[in-house]
PDB file of C-alpha atoms and ligand atoms in Angstrom:
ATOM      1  CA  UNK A   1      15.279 -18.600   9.746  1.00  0.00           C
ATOM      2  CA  UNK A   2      12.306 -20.878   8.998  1.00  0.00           C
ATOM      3  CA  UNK A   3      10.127 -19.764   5.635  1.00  0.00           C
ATOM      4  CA  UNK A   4       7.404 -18.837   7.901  1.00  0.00           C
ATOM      5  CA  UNK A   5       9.337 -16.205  10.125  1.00  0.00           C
ATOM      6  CA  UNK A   6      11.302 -15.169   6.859  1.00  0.00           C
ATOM      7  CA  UNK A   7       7.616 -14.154   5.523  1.00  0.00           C
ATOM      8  CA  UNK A   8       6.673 -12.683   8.726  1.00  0.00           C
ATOM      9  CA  UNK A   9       9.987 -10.334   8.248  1.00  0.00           C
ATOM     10  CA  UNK A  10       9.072  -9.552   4.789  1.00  0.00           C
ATOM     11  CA  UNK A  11       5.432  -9.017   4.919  1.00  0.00           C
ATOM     12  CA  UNK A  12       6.149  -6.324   7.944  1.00  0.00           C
ATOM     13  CA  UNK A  13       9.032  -5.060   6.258  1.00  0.00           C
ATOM     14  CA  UNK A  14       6.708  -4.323   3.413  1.00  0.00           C
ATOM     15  CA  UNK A  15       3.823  -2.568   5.450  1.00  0.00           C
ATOM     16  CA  UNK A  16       6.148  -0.745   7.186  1.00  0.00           C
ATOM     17  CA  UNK A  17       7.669   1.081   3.834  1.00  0.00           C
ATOM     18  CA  UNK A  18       4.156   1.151   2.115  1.00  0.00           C
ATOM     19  CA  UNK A  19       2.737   3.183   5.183  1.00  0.00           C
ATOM     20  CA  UNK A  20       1.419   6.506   4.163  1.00  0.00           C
ATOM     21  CA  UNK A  21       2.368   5.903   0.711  1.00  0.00           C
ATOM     22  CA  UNK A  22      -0.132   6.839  -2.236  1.00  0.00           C
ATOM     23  CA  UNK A  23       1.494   6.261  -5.185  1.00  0.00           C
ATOM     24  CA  UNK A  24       0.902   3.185  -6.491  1.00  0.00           C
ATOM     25  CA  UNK A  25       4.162   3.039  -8.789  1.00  0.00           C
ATOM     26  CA  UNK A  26       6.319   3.544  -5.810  1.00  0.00           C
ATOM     27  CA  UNK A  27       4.329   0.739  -3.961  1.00  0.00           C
ATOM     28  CA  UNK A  28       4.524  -1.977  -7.094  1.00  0.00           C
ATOM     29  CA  UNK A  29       8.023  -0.694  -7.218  1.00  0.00           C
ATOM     30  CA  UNK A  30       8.858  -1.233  -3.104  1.00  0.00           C
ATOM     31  CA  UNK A  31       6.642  -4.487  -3.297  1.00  0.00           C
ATOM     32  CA  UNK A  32       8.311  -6.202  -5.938  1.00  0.00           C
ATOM     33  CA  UNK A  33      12.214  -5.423  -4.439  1.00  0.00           C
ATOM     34  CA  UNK A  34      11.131  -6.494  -1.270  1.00  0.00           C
ATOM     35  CA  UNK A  35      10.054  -9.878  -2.485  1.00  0.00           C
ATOM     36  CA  UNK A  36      12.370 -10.255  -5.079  1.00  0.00           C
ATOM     37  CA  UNK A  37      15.448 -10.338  -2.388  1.00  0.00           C
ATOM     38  CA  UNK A  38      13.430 -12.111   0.291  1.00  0.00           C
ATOM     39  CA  UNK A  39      13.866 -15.534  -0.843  1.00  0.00           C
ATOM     40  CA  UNK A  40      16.668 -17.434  -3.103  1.00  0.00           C
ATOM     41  CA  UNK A  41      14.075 -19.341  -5.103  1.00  0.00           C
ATOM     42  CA  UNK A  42      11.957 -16.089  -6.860  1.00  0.00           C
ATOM     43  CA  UNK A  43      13.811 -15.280  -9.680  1.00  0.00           C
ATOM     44  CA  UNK A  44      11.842 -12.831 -11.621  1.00  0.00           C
ATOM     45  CA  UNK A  45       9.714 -10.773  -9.506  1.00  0.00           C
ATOM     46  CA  UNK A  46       7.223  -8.173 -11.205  1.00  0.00           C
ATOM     47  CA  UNK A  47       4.106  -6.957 -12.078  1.00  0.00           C
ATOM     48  CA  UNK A  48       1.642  -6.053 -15.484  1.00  0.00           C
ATOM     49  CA  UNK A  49      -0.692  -4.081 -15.611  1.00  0.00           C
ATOM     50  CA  UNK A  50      -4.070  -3.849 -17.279  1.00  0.00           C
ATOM     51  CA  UNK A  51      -3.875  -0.894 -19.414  1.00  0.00           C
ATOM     52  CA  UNK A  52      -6.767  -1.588 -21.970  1.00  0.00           C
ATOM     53  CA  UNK A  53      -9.139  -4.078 -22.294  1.00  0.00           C
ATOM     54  CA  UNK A  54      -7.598  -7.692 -22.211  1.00  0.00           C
ATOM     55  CA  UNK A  55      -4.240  -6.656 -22.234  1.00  0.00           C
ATOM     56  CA  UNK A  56      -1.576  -6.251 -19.637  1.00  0.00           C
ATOM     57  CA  UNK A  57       1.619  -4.228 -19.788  1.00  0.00           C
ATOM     58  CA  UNK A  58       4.431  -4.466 -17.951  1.00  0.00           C
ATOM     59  CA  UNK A  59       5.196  -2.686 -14.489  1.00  0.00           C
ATOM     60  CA  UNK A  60       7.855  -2.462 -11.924  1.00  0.00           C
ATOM     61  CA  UNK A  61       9.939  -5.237 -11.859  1.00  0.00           C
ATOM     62  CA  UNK A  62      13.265  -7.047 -10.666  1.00  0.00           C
ATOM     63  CA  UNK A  63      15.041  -9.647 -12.586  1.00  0.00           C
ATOM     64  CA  UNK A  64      15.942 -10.096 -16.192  1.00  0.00           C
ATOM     65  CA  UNK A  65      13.324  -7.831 -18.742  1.00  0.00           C
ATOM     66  CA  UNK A  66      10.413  -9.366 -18.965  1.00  0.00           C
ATOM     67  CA  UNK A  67       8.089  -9.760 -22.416  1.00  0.00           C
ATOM     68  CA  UNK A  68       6.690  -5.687 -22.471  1.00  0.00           C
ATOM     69  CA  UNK A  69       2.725  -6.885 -23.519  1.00  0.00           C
ATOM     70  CA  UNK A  70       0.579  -9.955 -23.083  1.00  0.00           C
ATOM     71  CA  UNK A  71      -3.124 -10.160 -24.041  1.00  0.00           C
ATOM     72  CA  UNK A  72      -5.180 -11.938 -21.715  1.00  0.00           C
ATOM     73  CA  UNK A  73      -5.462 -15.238 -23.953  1.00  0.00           C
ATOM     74  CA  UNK A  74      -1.559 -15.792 -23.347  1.00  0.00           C
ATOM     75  CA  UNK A  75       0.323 -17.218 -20.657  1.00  0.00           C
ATOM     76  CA  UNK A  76      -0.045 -17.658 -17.218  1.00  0.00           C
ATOM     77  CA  UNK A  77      -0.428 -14.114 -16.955  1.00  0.00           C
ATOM     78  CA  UNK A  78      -3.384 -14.141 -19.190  1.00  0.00           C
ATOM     79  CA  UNK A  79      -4.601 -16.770 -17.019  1.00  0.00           C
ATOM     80  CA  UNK A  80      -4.147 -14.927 -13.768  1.00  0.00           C
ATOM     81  CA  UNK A  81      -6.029 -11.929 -15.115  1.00  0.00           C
ATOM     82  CA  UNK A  82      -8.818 -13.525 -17.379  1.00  0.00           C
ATOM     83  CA  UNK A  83      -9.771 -15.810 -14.593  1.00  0.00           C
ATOM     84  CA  UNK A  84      -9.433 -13.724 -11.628  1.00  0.00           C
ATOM     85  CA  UNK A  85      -7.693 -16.444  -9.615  1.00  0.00           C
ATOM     86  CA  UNK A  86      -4.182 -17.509  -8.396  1.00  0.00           C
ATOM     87  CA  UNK A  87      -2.022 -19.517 -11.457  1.00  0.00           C
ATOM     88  CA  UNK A  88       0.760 -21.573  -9.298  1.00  0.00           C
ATOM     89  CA  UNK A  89       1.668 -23.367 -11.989  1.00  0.00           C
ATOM     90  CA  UNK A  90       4.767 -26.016 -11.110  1.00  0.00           C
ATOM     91  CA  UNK A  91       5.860 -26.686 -14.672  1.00  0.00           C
ATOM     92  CA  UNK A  92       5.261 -24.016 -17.390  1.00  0.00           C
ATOM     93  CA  UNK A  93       6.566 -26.569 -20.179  1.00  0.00           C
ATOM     94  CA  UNK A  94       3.208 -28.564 -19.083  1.00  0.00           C
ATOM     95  CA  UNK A  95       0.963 -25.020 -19.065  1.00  0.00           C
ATOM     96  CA  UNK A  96      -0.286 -24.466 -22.870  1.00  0.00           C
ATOM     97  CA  UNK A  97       0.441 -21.182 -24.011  1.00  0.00           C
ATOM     98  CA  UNK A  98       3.205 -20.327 -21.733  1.00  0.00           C
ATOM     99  CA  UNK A  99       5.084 -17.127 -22.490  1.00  0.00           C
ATOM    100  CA  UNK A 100       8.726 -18.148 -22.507  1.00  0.00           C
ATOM    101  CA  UNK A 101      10.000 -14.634 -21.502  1.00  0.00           C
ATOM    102  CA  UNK A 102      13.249 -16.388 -20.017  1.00  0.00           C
ATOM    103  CA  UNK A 103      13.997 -19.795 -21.130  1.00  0.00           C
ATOM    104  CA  UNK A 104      15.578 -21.014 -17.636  1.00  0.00           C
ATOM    105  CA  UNK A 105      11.846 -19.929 -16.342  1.00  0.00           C
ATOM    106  CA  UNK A 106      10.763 -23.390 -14.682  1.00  0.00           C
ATOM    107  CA  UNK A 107       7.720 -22.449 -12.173  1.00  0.00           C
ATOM    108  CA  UNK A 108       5.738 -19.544 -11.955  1.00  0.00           C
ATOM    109  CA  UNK A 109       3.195 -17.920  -9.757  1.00  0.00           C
ATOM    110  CA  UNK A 110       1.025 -15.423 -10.825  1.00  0.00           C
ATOM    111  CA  UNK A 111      -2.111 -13.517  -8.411  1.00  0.00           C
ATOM    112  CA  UNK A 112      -4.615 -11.152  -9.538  1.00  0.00           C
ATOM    113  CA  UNK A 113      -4.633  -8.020  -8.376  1.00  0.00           C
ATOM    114  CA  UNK A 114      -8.453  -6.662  -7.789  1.00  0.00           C
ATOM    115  CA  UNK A 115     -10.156  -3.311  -6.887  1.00  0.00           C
ATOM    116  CA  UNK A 116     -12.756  -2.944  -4.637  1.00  0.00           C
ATOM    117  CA  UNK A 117     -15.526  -4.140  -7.138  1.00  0.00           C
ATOM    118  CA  UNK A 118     -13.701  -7.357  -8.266  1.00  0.00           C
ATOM    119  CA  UNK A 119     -12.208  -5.272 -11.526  1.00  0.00           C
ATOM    120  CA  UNK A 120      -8.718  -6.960 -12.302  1.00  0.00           C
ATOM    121  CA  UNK A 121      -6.432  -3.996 -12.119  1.00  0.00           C
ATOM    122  CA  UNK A 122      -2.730  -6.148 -12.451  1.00  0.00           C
ATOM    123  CA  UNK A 123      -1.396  -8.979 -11.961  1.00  0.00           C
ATOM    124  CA  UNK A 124       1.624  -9.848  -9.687  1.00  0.00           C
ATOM    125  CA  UNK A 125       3.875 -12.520 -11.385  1.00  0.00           C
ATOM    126  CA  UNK A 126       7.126 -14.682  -9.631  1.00  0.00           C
ATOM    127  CA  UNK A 127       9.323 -16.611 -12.023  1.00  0.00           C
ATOM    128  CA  UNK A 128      11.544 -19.332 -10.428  1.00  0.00           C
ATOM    129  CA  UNK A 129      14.505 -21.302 -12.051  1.00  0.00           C
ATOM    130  CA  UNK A 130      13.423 -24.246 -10.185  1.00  0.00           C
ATOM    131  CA  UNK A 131      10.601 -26.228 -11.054  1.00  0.00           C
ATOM    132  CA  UNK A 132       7.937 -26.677  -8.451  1.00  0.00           C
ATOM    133  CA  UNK A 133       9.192 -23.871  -6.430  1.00  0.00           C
ATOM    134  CA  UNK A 134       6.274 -21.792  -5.051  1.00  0.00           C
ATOM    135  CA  UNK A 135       4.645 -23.602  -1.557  1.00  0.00           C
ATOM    136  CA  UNK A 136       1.729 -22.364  -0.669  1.00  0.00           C
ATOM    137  CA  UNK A 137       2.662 -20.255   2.043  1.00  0.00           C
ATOM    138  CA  UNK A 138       4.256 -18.384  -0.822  1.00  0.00           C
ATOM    139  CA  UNK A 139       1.107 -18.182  -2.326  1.00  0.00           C
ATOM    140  CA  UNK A 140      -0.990 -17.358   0.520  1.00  0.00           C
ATOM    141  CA  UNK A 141       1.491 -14.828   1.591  1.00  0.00           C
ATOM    142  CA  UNK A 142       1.249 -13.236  -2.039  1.00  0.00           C
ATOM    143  CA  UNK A 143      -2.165 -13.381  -2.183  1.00  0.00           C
ATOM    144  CA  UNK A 144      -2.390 -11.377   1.019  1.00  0.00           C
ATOM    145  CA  UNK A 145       0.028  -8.594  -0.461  1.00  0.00           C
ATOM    146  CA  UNK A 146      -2.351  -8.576  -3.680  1.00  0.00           C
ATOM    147  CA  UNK A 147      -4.953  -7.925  -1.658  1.00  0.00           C
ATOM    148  CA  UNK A 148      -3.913  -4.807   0.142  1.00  0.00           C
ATOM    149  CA  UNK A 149      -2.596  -3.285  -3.165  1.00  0.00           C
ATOM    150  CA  UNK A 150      -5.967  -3.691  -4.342  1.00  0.00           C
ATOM    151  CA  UNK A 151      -7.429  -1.986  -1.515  1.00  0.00           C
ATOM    152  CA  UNK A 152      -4.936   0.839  -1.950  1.00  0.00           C
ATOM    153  CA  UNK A 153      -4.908   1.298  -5.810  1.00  0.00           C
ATOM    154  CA  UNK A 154      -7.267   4.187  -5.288  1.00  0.00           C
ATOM    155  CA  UNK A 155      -9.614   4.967  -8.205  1.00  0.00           C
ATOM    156  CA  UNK A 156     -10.813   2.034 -10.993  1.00  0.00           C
TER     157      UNK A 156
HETATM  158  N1  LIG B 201       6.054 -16.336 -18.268  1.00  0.00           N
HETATM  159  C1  LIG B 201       4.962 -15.452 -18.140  1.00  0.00           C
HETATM  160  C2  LIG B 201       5.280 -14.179 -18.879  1.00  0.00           C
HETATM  161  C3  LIG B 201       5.940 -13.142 -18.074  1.00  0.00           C
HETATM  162  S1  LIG B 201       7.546 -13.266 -17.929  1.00  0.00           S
HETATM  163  O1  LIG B 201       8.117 -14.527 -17.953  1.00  0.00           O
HETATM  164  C4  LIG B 201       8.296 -12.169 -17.089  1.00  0.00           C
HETATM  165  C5  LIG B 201       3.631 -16.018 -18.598  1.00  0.00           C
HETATM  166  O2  LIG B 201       3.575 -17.058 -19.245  1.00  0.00           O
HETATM  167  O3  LIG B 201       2.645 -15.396 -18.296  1.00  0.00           O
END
């Protein structure tokens, strides 16, 4: 299976078991399982959410735990949520302030999740063993399941 069909599969796979469904735990939840298995190279698969001003706190998740807090001026996280925009960051050793949750952690890619109004509401954040892992059909794919979470997260 090429990548491209593989994120066709996933991506329907995922609307199809978020259909109907309002709670947004169960969807971070179904979200991050789905991607987590879809593809050998995402090796920590989760989200954090913003909970208080600057500071995010961690969500559903798959993979080894993951730090519990970060504040918006750490890691690529931080970055992801402070700035509003995608992090795909190739090597975190080169990315000041990265948050070495996991030490084999060699990649990362990290989107913003927004509400309607542009409010950053979570981020969603892939870990990879492998440095230089995330392509960006990866990214564009993520980006695109962001994006209907945001629409779906209800009230802000
Ligand atoms: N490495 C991330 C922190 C999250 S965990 O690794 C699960 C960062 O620098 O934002």
């Amino acid at each position: 299976m090429t990548e491209s069909e593989r994120w066709e599969q996933t991506r329907l796979r995922i609307t199809g078991l978020l259909d109907g469904e309002t709670d947004i735990i169960a969807m971070m939840a179904t979200v991050a399982c789905e991607l987590h298995h879809a593809f050998d190279h995402f090796h920590w698969t989760g989200f954090y959410r913003v909970t208080a001003p600057n500071l995010l706190v961690i969500g559903p998740y798959q993979g080894g735990h993951g730090c519990l807090r970060i504040p918006f001026d750490k890691g690529v996280c931080g970055a992801a949520a402070r700035t509003r925009t995608t992090q795909r960051v190739a090597d975190v050793n080169a990315f000041p302030g990265h948050i070495a949750c996991s030490s084999s952690t060699q990649s990362e890619l990290v989107v913003p999740i927004c509400g309607p109004s542009g409010t950053v509401l979570a981020v969603l954040d892939l870990d990879s063993d492998t440095l230089n892992a995330f392509t960006e059909a990866d990214q564009l794919n993520v980006e695109a399941v962001c994006s209907d979470l945001g629409a779906r997260w209800g009230t802000e």
